[in-house]
Coordinates of C-alpha atoms and ligand atoms in Angstrom, one line a residue:
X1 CA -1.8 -2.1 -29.5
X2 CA -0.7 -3.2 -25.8
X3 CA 2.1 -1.2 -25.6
X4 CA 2.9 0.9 -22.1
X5 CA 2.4 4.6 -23.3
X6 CA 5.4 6.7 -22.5
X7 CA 4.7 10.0 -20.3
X8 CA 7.9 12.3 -21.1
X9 CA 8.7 15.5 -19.3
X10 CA 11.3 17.9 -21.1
X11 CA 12.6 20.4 -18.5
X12 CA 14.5 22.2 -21.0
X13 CA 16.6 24.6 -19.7
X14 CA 15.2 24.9 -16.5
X15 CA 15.4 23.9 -12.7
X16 CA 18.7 23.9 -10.4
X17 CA 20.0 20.3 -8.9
X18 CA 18.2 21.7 -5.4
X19 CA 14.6 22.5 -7.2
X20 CA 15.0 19.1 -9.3
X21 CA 15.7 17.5 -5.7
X22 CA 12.7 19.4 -4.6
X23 CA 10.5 18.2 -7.6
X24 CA 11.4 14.5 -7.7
X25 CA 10.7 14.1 -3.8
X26 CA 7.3 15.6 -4.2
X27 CA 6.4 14.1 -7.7
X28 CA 7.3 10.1 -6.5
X29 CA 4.5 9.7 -4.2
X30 CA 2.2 11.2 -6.7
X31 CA 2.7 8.8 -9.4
X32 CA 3.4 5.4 -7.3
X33 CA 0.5 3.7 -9.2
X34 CA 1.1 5.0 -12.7
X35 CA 0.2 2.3 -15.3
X36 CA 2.7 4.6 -18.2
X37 CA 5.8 5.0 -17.9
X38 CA 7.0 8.0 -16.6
X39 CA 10.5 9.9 -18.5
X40 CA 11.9 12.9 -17.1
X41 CA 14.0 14.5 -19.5
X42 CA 16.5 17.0 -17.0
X43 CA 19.5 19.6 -17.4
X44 CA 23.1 17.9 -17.7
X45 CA 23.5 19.7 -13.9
X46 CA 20.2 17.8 -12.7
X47 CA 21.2 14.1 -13.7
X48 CA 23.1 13.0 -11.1
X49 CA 20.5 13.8 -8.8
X50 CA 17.6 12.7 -10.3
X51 CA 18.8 9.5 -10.8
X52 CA 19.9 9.1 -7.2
X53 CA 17.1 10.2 -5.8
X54 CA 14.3 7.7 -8.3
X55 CA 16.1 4.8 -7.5
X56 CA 14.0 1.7 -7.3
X57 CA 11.2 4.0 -8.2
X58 CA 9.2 4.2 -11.9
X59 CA 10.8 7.4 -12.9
X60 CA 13.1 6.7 -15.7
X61 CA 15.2 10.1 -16.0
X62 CA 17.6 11.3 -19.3
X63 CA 19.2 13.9 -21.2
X64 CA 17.9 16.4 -23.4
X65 CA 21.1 16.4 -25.7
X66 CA 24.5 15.1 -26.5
X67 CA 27.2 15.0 -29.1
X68 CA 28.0 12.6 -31.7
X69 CA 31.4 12.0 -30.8
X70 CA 33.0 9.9 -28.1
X71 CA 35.3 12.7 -27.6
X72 CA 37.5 15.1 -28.2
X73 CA 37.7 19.3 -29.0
X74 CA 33.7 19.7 -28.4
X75 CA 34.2 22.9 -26.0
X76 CA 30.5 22.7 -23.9
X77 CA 29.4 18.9 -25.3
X78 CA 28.5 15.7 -23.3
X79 CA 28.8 12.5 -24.6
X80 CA 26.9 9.6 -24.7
X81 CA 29.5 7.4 -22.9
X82 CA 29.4 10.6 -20.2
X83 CA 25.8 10.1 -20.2
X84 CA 25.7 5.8 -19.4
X85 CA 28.4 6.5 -16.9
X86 CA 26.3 8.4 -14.6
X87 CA 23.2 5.7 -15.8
X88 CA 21.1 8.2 -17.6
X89 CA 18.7 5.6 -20.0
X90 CA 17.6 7.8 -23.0
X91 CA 17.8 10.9 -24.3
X92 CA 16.1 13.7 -26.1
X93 CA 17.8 14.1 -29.9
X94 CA 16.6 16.2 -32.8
X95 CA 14.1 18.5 -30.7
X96 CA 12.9 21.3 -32.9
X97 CA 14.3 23.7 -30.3
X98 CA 18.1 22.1 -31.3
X99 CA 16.8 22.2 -34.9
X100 CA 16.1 25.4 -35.3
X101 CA 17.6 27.8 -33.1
X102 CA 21.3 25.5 -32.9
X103 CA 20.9 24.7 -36.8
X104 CA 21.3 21.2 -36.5
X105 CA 20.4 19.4 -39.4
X106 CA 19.2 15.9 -40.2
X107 CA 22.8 14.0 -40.7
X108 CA 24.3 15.5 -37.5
X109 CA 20.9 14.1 -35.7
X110 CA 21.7 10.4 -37.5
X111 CA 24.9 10.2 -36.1
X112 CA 23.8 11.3 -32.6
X113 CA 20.5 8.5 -32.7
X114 CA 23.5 6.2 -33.6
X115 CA 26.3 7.2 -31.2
X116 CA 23.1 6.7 -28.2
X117 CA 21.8 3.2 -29.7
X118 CA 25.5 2.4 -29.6
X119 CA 26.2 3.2 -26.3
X120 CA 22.7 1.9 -25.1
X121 CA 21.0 5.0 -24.9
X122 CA 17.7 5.2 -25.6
X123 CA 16.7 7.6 -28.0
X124 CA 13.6 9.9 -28.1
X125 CA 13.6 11.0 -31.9
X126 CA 11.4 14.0 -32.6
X127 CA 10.7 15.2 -35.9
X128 CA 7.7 17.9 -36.9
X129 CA 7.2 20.6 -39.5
X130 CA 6.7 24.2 -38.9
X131 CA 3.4 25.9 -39.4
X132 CA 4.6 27.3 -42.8
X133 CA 5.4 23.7 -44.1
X134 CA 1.8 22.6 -42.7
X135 CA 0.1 25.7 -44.1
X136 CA 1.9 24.6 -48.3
X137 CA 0.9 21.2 -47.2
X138 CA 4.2 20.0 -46.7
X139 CA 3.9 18.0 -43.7
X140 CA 4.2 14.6 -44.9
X141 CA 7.3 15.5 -47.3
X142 CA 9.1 17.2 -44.7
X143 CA 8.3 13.9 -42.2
X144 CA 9.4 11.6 -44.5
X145 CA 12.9 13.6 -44.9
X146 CA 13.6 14.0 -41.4
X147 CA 12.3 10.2 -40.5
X148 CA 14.8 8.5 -43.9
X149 CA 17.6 11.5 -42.8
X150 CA 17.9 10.7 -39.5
X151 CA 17.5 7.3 -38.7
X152 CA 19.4 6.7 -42.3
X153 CA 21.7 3.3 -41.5
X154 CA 19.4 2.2 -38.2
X155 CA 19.3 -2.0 -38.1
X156 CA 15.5 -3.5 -38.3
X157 CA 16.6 -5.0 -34.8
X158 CA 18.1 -1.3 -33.2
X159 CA 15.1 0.2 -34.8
X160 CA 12.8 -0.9 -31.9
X161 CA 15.0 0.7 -29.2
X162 CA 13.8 4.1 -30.3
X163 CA 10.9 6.3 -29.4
X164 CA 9.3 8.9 -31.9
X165 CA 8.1 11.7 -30.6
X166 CA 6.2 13.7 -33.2
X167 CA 6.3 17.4 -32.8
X168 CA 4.7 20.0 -34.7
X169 CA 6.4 23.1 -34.5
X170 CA 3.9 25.2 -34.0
X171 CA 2.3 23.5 -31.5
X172 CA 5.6 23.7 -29.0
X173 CA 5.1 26.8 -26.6
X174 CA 2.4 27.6 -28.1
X175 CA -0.5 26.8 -26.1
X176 CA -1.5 25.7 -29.5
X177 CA -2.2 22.2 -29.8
X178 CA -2.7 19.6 -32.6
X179 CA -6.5 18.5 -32.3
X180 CA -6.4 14.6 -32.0
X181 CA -7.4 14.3 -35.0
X182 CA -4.7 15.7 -36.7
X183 CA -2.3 14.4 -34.0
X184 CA -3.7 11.1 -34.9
X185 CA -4.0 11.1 -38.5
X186 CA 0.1 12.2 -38.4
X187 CA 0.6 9.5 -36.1
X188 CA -0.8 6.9 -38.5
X189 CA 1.4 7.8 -41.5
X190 CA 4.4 7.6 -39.3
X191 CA 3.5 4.2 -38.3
X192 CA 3.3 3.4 -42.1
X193 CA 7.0 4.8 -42.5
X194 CA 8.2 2.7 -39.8
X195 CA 6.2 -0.4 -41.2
X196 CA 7.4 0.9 -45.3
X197 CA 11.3 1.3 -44.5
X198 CA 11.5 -1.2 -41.4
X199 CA 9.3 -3.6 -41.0
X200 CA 5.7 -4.5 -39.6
X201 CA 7.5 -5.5 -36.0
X202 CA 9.3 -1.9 -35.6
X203 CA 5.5 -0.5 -36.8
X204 CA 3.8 -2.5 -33.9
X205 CA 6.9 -2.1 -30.9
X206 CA 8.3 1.6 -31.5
X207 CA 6.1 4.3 -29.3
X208 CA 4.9 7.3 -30.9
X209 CA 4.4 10.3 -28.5
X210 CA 2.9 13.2 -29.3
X211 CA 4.4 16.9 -28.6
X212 CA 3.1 20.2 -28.3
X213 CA 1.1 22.0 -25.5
X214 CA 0.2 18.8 -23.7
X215 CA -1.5 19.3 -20.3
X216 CA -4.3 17.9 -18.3
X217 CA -7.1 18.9 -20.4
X218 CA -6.1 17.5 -23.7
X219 CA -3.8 14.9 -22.4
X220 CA -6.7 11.8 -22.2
X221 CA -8.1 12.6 -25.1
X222 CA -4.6 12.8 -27.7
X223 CA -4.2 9.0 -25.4
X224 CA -7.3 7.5 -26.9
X225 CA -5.7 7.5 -30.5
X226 CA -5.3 4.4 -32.1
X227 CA -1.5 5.5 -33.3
X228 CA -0.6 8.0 -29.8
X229 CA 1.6 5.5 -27.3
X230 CA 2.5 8.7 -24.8
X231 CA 3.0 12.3 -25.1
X232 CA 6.4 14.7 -24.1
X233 CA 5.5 17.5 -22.5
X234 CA 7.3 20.9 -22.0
X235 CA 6.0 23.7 -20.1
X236 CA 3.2 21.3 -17.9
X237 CA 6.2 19.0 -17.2
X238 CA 7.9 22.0 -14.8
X239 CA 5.3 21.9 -12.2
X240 CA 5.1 18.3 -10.8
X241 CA 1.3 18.6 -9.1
X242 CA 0.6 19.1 -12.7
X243 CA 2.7 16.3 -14.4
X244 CA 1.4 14.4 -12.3
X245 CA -1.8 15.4 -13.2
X246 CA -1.2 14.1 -16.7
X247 CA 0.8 11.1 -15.7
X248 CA -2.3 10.1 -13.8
X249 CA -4.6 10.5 -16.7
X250 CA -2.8 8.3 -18.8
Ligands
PEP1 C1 8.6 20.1 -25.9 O1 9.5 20.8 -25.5 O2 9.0 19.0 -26.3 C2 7.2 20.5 -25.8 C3 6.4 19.7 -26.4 O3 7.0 21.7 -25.2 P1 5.5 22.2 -24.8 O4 4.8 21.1 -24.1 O5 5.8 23.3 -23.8 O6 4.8 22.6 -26.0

């Protein structure tokens, strides 16, 4: 496959508008010559800035979150229409972190991948089972739900806007990470899902990072899998020397 990989930073809940001013200044001349394409996932506070600042540059920056609705009585939300207005391309839905510590579940994460393909968001889908469901050897039942659940009513055609990101849980923080083996061999039935329940266009366009401990010493290798077109990265993505380390090996 000839497809650009996709090298995603998740800031999480880190980094005020100055340090992300700070960052992006320092991280731009770093990458210049990147062959991937480089994601930076910020805070809703950081947006603005970041995408001021990479202008006519390769950086393509985006949100980590939104609501469903357009809008209304959603106390602390953002929508997606808030999010084109300020020209944020993508963003971040069904993270394990919003899984499992916000309890979102698989229908309210459907009609967020929705509300963004509608608006002409970009979404980064991530699905990934805990180290419980991979210990009962659950894995693939628990993919297949969250893949059917969440991108339930999804066109063949809006299909290939989205990105995957698969995400073992217990690889996220961790320092633990998937060998690329098993990275790989999850990667490859995801691709058949995509091919079984779209079609064999969606299984050859949609990327399919990998998430989980990422960093410089793993990165190149997890790249050299058939089914791995880019990796999100976490904690490594917070120091830009370093994520640009990765962006560099890609
Ligand atoms: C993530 O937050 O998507 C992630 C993969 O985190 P980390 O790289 O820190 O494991």
């Amino acid at each position: 496959m000839n497809k650009k990989n996709i090298i995603a930073g998740n800031w999480k809940m880190n980094k005020t508008e100055n340090e992300t001013e700070e960052y992006i200044k320092n991280l731009i001349p770093l990458i210049e010559g990147s062959l991937s394409s480089v994601y930076l996932a910020v805070p809703f506070t950081s947006l603005k800035a970041a995408i001021n600042l990479t202008e006519n540059t390769n950086i393509i920056i985006g949100a980590q979150n939104m609501h469903d609705e357009t809008e209304g009585a959603f106390t602390g939300e953002i929508s997606a229409i808030m999010l084109k207005a300020i020209e944020a391309e993508f963003v971040i839905l069904g993270h394990s972190e919003r899984r499992h510590i916000f309890n979102e579940d698989n229908s309210f994460i459907n009609r967020k991948v929705r509300r963004a393909l509608k608006t002409g968001l970009q979404p980064i889908f991530c699905i990934g089972e805990t180290q419980k469901e991979r210990e009962e050897s659950k894995t693939e039942v628990v993919l297949e739900k969250q893949f059917l659940e969440g991108l339930k009513d999804i066109s063949k055609k809006d299909v290939l806007d989205i990105v995957i990101a698969y995400e073992p849980v217990w690889a996220i923080g961790t320092g633990k990470t998937a060998t690329a083996e098993i990275a790989e061999s999850v990667h490859s039935y995801i691709r058949k899902l995509i091919h079984k329940h779209f079609d064999a266009k969606a299984a050859d366009t949609i990327n399919i990072l990998y998430g989980g401990s990422v960093k410089p010493s793993n990165v190149e290798e997890l790249l050299k899998q058939e089914n791995i077109d880019g990796v999100l990265v976490g904690g490594a993505s917070l120091d830009y020397k370093i994520f640009a380390e990765i962006v560099n090996k890609s």
